[in-house]
mmCIF file of C-alpha atoms in Angstrom:
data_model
loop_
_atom_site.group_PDB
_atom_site.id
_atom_site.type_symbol
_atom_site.label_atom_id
_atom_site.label_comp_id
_atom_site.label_asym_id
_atom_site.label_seq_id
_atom_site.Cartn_x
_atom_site.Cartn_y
_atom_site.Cartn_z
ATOM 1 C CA UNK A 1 -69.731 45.446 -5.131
ATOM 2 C CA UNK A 2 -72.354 44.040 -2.505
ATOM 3 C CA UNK A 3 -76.004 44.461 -4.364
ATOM 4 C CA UNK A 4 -77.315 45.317 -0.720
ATOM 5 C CA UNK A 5 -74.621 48.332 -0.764
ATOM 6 C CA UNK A 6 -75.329 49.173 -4.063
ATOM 7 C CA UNK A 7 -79.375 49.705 -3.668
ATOM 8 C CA UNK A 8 -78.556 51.480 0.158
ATOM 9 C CA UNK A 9 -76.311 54.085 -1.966
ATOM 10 C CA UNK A 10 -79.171 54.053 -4.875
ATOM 11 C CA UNK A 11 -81.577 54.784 -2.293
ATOM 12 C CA UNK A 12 -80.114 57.350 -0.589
ATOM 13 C CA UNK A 13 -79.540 59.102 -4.115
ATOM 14 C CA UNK A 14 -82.956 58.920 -4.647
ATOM 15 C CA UNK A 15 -83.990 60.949 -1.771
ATOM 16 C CA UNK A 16 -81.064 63.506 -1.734
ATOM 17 C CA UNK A 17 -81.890 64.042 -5.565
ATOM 18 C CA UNK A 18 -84.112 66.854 -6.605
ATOM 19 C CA UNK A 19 -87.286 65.555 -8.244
ATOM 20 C CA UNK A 20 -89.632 67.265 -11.211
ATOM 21 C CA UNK A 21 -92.974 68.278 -9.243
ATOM 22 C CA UNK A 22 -95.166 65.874 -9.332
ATOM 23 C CA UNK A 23 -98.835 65.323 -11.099
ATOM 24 C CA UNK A 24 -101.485 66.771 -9.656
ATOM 25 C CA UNK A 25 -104.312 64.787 -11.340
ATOM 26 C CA UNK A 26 -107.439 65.766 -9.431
ATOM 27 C CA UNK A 27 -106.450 69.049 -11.134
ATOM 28 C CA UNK A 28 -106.138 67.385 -14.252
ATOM 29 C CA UNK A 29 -109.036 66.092 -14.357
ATOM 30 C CA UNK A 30 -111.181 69.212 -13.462
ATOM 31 C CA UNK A 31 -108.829 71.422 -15.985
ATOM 32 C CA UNK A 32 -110.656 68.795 -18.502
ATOM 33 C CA UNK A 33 -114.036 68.773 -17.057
ATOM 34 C CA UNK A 34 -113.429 72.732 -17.242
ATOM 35 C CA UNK A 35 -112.511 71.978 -21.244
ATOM 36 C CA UNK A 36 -115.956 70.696 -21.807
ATOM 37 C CA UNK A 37 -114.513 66.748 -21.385
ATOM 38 C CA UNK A 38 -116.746 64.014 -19.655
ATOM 39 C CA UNK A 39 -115.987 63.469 -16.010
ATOM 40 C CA UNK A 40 -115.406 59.581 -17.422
ATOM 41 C CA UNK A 41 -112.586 60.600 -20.358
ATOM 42 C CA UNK A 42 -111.116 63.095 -18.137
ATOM 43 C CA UNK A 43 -110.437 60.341 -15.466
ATOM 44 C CA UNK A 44 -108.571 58.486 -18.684
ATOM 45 C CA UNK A 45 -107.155 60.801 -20.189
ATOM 46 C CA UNK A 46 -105.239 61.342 -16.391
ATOM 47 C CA UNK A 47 -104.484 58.303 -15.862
ATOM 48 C CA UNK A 48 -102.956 57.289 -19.419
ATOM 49 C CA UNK A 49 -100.926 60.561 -18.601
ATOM 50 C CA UNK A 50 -99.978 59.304 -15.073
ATOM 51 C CA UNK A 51 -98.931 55.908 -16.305
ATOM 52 C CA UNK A 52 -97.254 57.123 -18.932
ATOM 53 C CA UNK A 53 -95.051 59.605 -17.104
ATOM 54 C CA UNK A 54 -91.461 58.051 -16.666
ATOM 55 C CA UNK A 55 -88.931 58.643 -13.652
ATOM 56 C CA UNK A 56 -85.599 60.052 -15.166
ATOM 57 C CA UNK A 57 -82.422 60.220 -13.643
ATOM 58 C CA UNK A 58 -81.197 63.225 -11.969
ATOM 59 C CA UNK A 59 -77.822 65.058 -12.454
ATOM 60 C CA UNK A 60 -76.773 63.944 -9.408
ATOM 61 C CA UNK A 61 -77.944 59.930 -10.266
ATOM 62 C CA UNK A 62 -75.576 60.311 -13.532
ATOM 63 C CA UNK A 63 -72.600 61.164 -11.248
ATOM 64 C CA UNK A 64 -72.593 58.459 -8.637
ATOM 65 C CA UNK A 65 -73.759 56.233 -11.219
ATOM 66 C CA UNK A 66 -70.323 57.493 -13.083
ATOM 67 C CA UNK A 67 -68.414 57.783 -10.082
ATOM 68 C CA UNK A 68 -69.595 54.009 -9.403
ATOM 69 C CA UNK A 69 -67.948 53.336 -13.021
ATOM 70 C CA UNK A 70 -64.852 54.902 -12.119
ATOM 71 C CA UNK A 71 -64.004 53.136 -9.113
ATOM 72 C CA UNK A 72 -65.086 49.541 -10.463
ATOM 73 C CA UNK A 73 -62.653 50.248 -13.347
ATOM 74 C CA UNK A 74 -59.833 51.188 -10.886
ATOM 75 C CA UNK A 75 -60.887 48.140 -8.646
ATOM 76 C CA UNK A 76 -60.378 46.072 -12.204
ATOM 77 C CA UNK A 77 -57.251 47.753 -13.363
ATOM 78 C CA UNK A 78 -55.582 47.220 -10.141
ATOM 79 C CA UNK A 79 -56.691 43.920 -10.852
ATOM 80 C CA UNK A 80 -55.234 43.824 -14.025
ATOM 81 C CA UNK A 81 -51.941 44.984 -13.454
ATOM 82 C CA UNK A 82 -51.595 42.259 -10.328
ATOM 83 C CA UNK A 83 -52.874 39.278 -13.318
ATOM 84 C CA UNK A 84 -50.187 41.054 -16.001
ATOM 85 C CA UNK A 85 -47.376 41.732 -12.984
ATOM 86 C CA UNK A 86 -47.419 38.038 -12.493
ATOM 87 C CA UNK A 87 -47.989 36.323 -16.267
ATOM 88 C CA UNK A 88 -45.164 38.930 -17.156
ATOM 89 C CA UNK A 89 -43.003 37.515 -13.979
ATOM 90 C CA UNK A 90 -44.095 33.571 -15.029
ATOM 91 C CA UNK A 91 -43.124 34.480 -18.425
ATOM 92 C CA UNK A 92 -39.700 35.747 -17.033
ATOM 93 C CA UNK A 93 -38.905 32.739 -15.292
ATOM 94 C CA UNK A 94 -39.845 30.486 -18.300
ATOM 95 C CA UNK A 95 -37.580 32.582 -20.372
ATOM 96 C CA UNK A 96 -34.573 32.196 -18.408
ATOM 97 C CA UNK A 97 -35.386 28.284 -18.131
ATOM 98 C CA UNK A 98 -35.382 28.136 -21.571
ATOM 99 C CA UNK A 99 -32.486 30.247 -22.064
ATOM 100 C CA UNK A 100 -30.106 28.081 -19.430
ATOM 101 C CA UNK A 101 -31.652 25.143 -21.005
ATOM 102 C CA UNK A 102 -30.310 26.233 -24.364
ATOM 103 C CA UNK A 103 -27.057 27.613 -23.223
ATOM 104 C CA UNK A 104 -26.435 24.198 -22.189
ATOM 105 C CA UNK A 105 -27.524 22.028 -24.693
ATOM 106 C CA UNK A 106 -25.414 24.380 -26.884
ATOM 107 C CA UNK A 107 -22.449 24.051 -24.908
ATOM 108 C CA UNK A 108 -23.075 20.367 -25.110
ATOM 109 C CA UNK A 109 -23.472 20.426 -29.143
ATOM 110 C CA UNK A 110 -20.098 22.668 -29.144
ATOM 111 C CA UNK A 111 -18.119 20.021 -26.995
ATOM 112 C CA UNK A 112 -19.070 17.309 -29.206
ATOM 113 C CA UNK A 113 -18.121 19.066 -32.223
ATOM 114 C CA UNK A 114 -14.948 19.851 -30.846
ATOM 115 C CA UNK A 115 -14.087 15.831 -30.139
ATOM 116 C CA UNK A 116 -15.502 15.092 -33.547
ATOM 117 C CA UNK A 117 -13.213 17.707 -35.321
ATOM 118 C CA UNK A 118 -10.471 16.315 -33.234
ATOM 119 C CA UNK A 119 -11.198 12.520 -34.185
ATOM 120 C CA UNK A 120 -10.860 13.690 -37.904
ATOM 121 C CA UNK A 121 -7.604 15.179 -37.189
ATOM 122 C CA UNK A 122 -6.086 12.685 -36.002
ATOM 123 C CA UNK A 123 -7.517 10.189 -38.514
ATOM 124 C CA UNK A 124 -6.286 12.034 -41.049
ATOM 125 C CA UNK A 125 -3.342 12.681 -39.190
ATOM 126 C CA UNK A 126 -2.836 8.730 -39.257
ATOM 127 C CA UNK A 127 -3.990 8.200 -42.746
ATOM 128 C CA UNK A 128 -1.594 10.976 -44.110
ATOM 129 C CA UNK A 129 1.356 9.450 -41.635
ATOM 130 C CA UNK A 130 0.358 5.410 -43.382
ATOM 131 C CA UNK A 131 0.063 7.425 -46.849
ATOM 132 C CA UNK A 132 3.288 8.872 -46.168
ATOM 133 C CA UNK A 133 5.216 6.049 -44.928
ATOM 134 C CA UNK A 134 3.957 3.753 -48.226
ATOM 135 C CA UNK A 135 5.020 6.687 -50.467
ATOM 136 C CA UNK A 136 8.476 7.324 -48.746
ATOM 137 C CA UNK A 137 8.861 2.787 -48.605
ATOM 138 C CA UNK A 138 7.553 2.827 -52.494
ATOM 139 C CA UNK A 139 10.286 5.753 -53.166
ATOM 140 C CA UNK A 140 13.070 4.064 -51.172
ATOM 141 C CA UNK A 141 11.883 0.138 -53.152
ATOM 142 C CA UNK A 142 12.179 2.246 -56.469
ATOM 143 C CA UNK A 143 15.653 3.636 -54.985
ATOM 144 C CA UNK A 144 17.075 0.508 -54.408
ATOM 145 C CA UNK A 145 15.824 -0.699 -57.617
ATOM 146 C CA UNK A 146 17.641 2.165 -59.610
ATOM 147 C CA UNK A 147 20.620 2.231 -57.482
ATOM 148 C CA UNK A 148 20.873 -1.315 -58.170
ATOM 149 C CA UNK A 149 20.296 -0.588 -61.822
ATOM 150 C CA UNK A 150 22.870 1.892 -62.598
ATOM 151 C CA UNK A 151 25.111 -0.673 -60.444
ATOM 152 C CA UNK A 152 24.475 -3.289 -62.818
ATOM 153 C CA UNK A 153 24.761 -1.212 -65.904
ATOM 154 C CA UNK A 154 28.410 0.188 -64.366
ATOM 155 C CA UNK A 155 29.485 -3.155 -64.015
ATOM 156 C CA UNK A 156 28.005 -3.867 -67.536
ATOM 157 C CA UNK A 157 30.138 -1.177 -69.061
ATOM 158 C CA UNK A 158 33.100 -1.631 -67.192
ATOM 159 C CA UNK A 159 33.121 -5.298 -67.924
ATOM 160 C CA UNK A 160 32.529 -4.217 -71.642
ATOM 161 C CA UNK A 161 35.087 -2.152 -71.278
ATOM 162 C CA UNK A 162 37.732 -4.241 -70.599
ATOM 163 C CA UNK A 163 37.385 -4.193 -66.731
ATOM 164 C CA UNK A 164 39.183 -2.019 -64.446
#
């Protein structure tokens, strides 16, 4: 608020408020002169009093001074709100950044897990094929071998036997 605004409204207060009465020293001082007082201690005895007295605030001064209040703390929570409307709204935005960012790089990961789990199939895929093919040529070597074998121990007994 503009301090020039502020004292214009202060004064204005000021004069609209109702005040206490004020001092009336000259009858101070002859109420004390009266009392059997020194025209000298009278005087300061008035005077300390008049110094001494302090200005308070009226009703009326506590209200616009609360009414003041009031409408700087709007002024600031309007002000507030705007600041929090637009962190929340920044915030927002960075979220979704992040979460498209993430999305992606997780679509990414999944992708190259998926050709990775592929390459592995088909590497076993080859290594079981070569594992099978050197079983099935070791079983069809050890088939021969047998096969010729039991030929040659046939032809053993039939020759023993007296031939056929």
């Amino acid at each position: 608020m503009d301090p020039n605004a502020q004292k214009s409204a202060s004064d204005a207060r000021k004069q609209s408020a109702p005040r206490p009465p004020k001092f009336d020293t000259m009858q101070a001082v002859e109420n004390l002169k009266e009392a059997e007082f020194r025209e000298q201690q009278a005087v300061a005895i008035v005077e300390t009093i008049r110094d001494s007295q302090v200005e308070f605030a009226t009703r009326d001064d506590l209200h616009a001074v609360r009414d003041d209040l009031r409408t700087e703390l709007e002024k600031m929570g309007l002000v507030l709100r705007g600041e929090i409307d637009s962190l929340r709204s920044e915030m927002c935005s960075k979220i979704n950044s992040l979460r498209s960012e993430m999305c992606s790089e997780i679509n990414s990961l999944r992708s190259e897990m998926r050709n990775e789990i592929n390459s592995l199939r088909s590497e076993m895929r080859n290594e079981m094929r070569a594992e099978m093919q050197e079983q099935l040529a070791t079983m069809y070597w050890r088939l021969l071998i047998g096969a010729g074998i039991i030929a040659g121990v046939v032809g053993t007994i039939v020759t023993l036997a007296g031939g056929v």
